[in-house]
Amino acid sequence: MDPQLFIWLVARTTGMASYAALCIAILSGIALRTSVLDWLAKNRPLRALHDWTTWLWIPLGAGHVVALLLDKTAQIDPLDVVVPFQVPYGPLQIGLGTLSLDLLVIITVTSWLRRRMNDELWRWIHRTSYVMFVLLFLHAYSSGTDFNAPAVSAITWAAAGGIALLGASRIVFGRLPE
Amino acid sequence: MPSWALKLGSLCITLLVVAGSYDYAKLHLKNAAAPLQPPVDGGSGPLTPPAGVSPTPLPPLVGVRGNRTRPPSTPAPFLNLQPGVQATALPAVTLTHVS
């Protein structure tokens, strides 16, 4: 197989898989503050799952970024990974991905440093996970090569819809009754 | 459900997505309906030569010994043709240049 073709396949695969891993991370995070997954597990195992998913999306997200950097057709510079809206084509679509990645890094690093941080500050930073997911979804919707495939689209929309519903419920009602 | 089961389940789901995504991408290498279509080249036309390179001139289609005139050819024998088909009055091409 042509190396560039393989890199292109890796970029698409890791993009979709990292989206799935992040969906699990966000869902488990919301479940900690609601009772929707009480039937599945208590808070302690859910918290362990939420922390564990970090080690799923980090290699997948890194693989997605590295593959796009190596892809000669994508024309992504290292600076585009951090600074959004600088890509010569599709600046908005790819910039949304850059923004979501920036937020994701901030959220993750601050979570690792939670004990050294002000608790209220950490909570507000962590709440930007919802914003991060919206940016990620818009990035996938506007630039994903496979987003319009029926199966991919159905799963992606379903995951996003479920997270949106749970997130809205969490914001409006707080902890949902059993 | 214990935490190890949740972790294992999430790992299995993620690996399933990886495998399924790779298979799908391999079967659908190109997607004309993809929202982004980056340019393949650096912007130059497909037939534009690089700067500083001029096309190699073709050699003249003339024999080394000079431009020979074609010797007069003898008229070709008359052919029995199908009705509606007429023989031409032009001399037949019976001789070619000798290299």
Coordinates of C-alpha atoms in Angstrom, one line a residue:
Chain A
M1 CA 0.0 0.0 0.0
D2 CA 1.2 3.5 -0.8
P3 CA 2.5 5.1 2.4
Q4 CA 0.5 8.3 1.8
L5 CA -2.6 6.3 1.3
F6 CA -2.0 4.4 4.5
I7 CA -1.5 7.7 6.3
W8 CA -4.8 9.0 4.9
L9 CA -6.6 5.9 6.2
V10 CA -5.0 6.3 9.6
A11 CA -6.1 9.9 9.7
R12 CA -9.7 9.0 9.0
T13 CA -9.7 6.0 11.3
T14 CA -8.2 7.8 14.3
G15 CA -10.5 10.7 13.8
M16 CA -13.6 8.5 14.0
A17 CA -12.2 6.4 16.9
S18 CA -11.1 9.4 18.9
Y19 CA -14.6 10.8 18.6
A20 CA -16.0 7.6 20.0
A21 CA -13.5 7.6 22.9
L22 CA -14.4 11.2 23.7
C23 CA -18.1 10.3 23.6
I24 CA -17.5 7.6 26.2
A25 CA -15.4 10.1 28.3
I26 CA -18.1 12.8 28.3
L27 CA -20.9 10.3 28.8
S28 CA -19.2 8.8 31.9
G29 CA -18.4 12.3 33.1
I30 CA -22.0 13.4 32.9
A31 CA -23.1 10.1 34.5
L32 CA -21.1 11.1 37.6
R33 CA -23.3 14.0 38.1
T34 CA -26.6 12.4 37.2
S35 CA -28.3 9.1 38.0
V36 CA -28.9 8.0 34.4
L37 CA -26.2 5.3 34.6
D38 CA -26.9 4.2 38.2
W39 CA -28.3 0.9 36.8
L40 CA -24.8 0.2 35.3
A41 CA -22.4 1.1 38.1
K42 CA -21.9 3.2 41.1
N43 CA -20.0 6.5 41.0
R44 CA -16.6 5.1 42.0
P45 CA -16.4 2.7 39.0
L46 CA -17.8 5.4 36.7
R47 CA -15.1 7.8 37.9
A48 CA -12.5 5.2 37.2
L49 CA -13.9 4.7 33.7
H50 CA -14.0 8.5 33.1
D51 CA -10.3 8.8 34.1
W52 CA -9.4 5.7 32.0
T53 CA -10.9 7.0 28.8
T54 CA -8.2 9.7 28.7
W55 CA -5.8 6.9 27.7
L56 CA -8.1 5.9 24.9
W57 CA -8.5 9.3 23.2
I58 CA -5.0 10.6 23.7
P59 CA -3.2 8.1 21.4
L60 CA -6.1 8.2 18.9
G61 CA -6.2 12.0 18.9
A62 CA -2.5 12.2 18.6
G63 CA -2.6 9.6 15.8
H64 CA -5.2 11.8 14.0
V65 CA -3.0 14.9 14.3
V66 CA 0.3 13.2 13.4
A67 CA -1.3 11.5 10.4
L68 CA -2.6 14.8 9.1
L69 CA 0.8 16.4 9.6
L70 CA 2.4 13.7 7.5
D71 CA -0.3 13.7 4.9
K72 CA 1.0 15.7 2.0
T73 CA -2.5 16.3 0.6
A74 CA -3.9 17.7 3.9
Q75 CA -1.2 20.4 4.0
I76 CA -1.4 20.8 7.8
D77 CA 1.6 22.6 9.4
P78 CA 2.6 22.0 13.0
L79 CA 1.5 25.5 13.9
D80 CA -2.0 24.7 12.6
V81 CA -2.3 22.1 15.4
V82 CA -2.3 24.9 18.0
V83 CA -3.3 28.1 16.2
P84 CA -6.7 27.8 14.6
F85 CA -8.0 29.1 11.2
Q86 CA -4.5 29.3 9.5
V87 CA -4.9 26.4 7.1
P88 CA -4.9 27.6 3.5
Y89 CA -8.1 25.6 2.7
G90 CA -11.1 25.0 5.0
P91 CA -9.7 27.3 7.7
L92 CA -13.0 27.3 9.6
Q93 CA -13.6 23.6 9.4
I94 CA -10.1 22.6 10.4
G95 CA -9.8 25.5 12.9
L96 CA -12.8 24.1 14.8
G97 CA -10.8 20.9 15.3
T98 CA -7.8 22.9 16.4
L99 CA -9.9 24.8 18.9
S100 CA -11.4 21.7 20.3
L101 CA -8.0 20.1 20.6
D102 CA -6.7 23.2 22.5
L103 CA -9.6 23.1 24.9
L104 CA -9.2 19.3 25.3
V105 CA -5.5 19.7 26.3
I106 CA -6.4 22.5 28.8
I107 CA -9.2 20.4 30.3
T108 CA -7.0 17.3 30.6
V109 CA -3.9 19.0 32.0
T110 CA -6.0 20.9 34.6
S111 CA -7.6 17.7 35.6
W112 CA -4.2 16.2 36.3
L113 CA -3.3 19.3 38.3
R114 CA -6.7 19.4 40.1
R115 CA -5.2 19.0 43.6
R116 CA -3.0 22.1 43.1
M117 CA -5.8 24.2 41.7
N118 CA -8.7 26.2 43.1
D119 CA -11.7 23.9 43.0
E120 CA -14.1 26.4 41.6
L121 CA -11.7 27.4 38.8
W122 CA -11.2 23.7 38.0
R123 CA -14.9 23.2 37.8
W124 CA -15.4 26.0 35.4
I125 CA -12.6 24.9 33.2
H126 CA -14.0 21.4 33.2
R127 CA -17.4 22.6 32.2
T128 CA -15.9 23.8 29.0
S129 CA -16.0 20.1 28.0
Y130 CA -19.4 20.8 26.6
V131 CA -18.0 23.6 24.4
M132 CA -15.2 21.3 23.4
F133 CA -17.6 18.6 22.3
V134 CA -19.7 21.1 20.3
L135 CA -16.6 22.3 18.5
L136 CA -15.5 18.7 17.9
F137 CA -18.8 17.8 16.5
L138 CA -18.9 20.8 14.2
H139 CA -15.4 19.9 13.1
A140 CA -16.5 16.3 12.3
Y141 CA -19.6 17.6 10.6
S142 CA -17.9 20.2 8.4
S143 CA -14.7 18.4 7.5
G144 CA -15.1 14.7 8.2
T145 CA -14.6 12.7 5.0
D146 CA -16.9 9.9 6.2
F147 CA -19.5 11.9 8.1
N148 CA -22.0 11.6 5.3
A149 CA -21.8 7.8 5.3
P150 CA -25.1 6.5 6.7
A151 CA -23.7 4.3 9.4
V152 CA -21.1 6.9 10.5
S153 CA -23.6 9.7 10.4
A154 CA -26.2 7.8 12.4
I155 CA -23.8 6.8 15.1
T156 CA -22.2 10.2 15.3
W157 CA -25.6 12.0 15.5
A158 CA -26.9 9.5 18.0
A159 CA -24.0 9.9 20.3
A160 CA -24.1 13.7 20.1
G161 CA -27.8 13.7 20.6
G162 CA -27.6 11.6 23.7
I163 CA -24.8 13.7 25.2
A164 CA -26.7 16.9 24.4
L165 CA -29.8 15.5 26.0
L166 CA -28.0 14.4 29.1
G167 CA -26.0 17.6 29.3
A168 CA -29.1 19.7 29.0
S169 CA -30.8 17.6 31.7
R170 CA -27.8 18.0 33.9
I171 CA -27.8 21.8 33.5
V172 CA -31.5 22.3 33.9
F173 CA -32.5 19.7 36.5
G174 CA -29.2 19.0 38.3
R175 CA -29.0 15.5 39.5
L176 CA -31.8 13.5 37.9
P177 CA -34.1 11.6 40.3
E178 CA -33.9 7.8 40.3
Chain B
M1 CA -20.6 -3.5 37.5
P2 CA -16.9 -3.3 38.6
S3 CA -14.6 -0.7 37.2
W4 CA -12.4 -3.2 35.3
A5 CA -15.5 -4.4 33.4
L6 CA -16.4 -0.8 32.4
K7 CA -12.8 -0.2 31.3
L8 CA -12.7 -3.4 29.3
G9 CA -16.0 -2.6 27.7
S10 CA -14.9 0.9 26.7
L11 CA -11.7 -0.5 25.3
C12 CA -13.6 -3.1 23.3
I13 CA -16.0 -0.5 21.9
T14 CA -13.1 1.8 20.9
L15 CA -11.2 -1.1 19.2
L16 CA -14.4 -2.1 17.4
V17 CA -14.7 1.5 16.2
V18 CA -11.1 1.5 15.1
A19 CA -11.5 -1.8 13.1
G20 CA -14.8 -0.8 11.6
S21 CA -13.6 2.7 10.7
Y22 CA -10.4 1.3 9.0
D23 CA -12.4 -1.2 7.0
Y24 CA -14.9 1.4 5.9
A25 CA -12.1 3.9 5.0
K26 CA -10.3 1.2 3.0
L27 CA -13.4 0.3 1.1
H28 CA -14.2 3.9 0.4
L29 CA -10.8 5.5 -0.4
K30 CA -12.3 8.5 -2.1
N31 CA -15.4 10.4 -1.3
A32 CA -16.5 12.9 -3.9
A33 CA -19.1 14.2 -1.5
A34 CA -16.5 15.0 1.2
P35 CA -16.9 18.6 2.5
L36 CA -13.2 19.4 2.1
Q37 CA -11.3 18.7 -1.1
P38 CA -7.8 20.0 -0.7
P39 CA -5.8 20.8 -3.9
V40 CA -3.6 18.0 -5.0
D41 CA -0.8 20.1 -6.5
G42 CA 0.8 23.3 -5.2
G43 CA -1.5 25.2 -7.5
S44 CA 0.2 24.9 -10.9
G45 CA -1.6 23.5 -13.9
P46 CA -1.2 20.0 -14.9
L47 CA 0.6 20.8 -18.1
T48 CA 2.7 23.8 -16.9
P49 CA 6.4 23.1 -17.0
P50 CA 8.5 24.1 -14.0
A51 CA 10.1 27.5 -14.2
G52 CA 13.4 27.6 -16.0
V53 CA 12.7 24.5 -18.0
S54 CA 12.0 24.9 -21.7
P55 CA 10.6 22.1 -23.8
T56 CA 13.1 20.1 -25.8
P57 CA 12.8 21.0 -29.5
L58 CA 11.9 18.1 -31.7
P59 CA 14.3 17.1 -34.4
P60 CA 13.3 18.1 -38.0
L61 CA 11.4 15.4 -39.8
V62 CA 13.8 15.5 -42.7
G63 CA 16.2 12.9 -43.9
V64 CA 19.9 13.4 -43.1
R65 CA 20.8 13.6 -46.7
G66 CA 18.5 16.5 -47.4
N67 CA 15.0 16.9 -48.6
R68 CA 14.4 14.5 -51.3
T69 CA 11.7 15.0 -53.8
R70 CA 9.5 12.1 -54.4
P71 CA 10.2 10.4 -57.7
P72 CA 7.3 10.2 -60.0
S73 CA 5.4 7.0 -59.5
T74 CA 3.8 4.9 -62.1
P75 CA 0.1 4.9 -62.2
A76 CA -1.4 1.9 -60.3
P77 CA -3.3 -0.7 -62.2
F78 CA -7.0 -0.2 -62.3
L79 CA -8.9 -2.0 -59.5
N80 CA -12.3 -3.7 -59.7
L81 CA -14.2 -1.9 -57.0
Q82 CA -17.7 -2.2 -55.6
P83 CA -20.4 -0.1 -57.2
G84 CA -20.4 3.4 -55.8
V85 CA -16.7 3.3 -54.9
Q86 CA -14.6 5.4 -57.3
A87 CA -10.8 5.0 -57.8
T88 CA -8.8 8.1 -57.2
A89 CA -6.9 9.9 -59.8
L90 CA -4.0 10.7 -57.4
P91 CA -0.8 8.7 -57.9
A92 CA -0.4 5.7 -55.7
V93 CA 2.1 5.9 -52.8
T94 CA 4.5 3.2 -53.9
L95 CA 7.8 4.6 -52.7
T96 CA 8.9 5.8 -49.3
H97 CA 12.0 7.7 -48.1
V98 CA 15.0 5.5 -47.6
S99 CA 16.6 6.1 -44.2

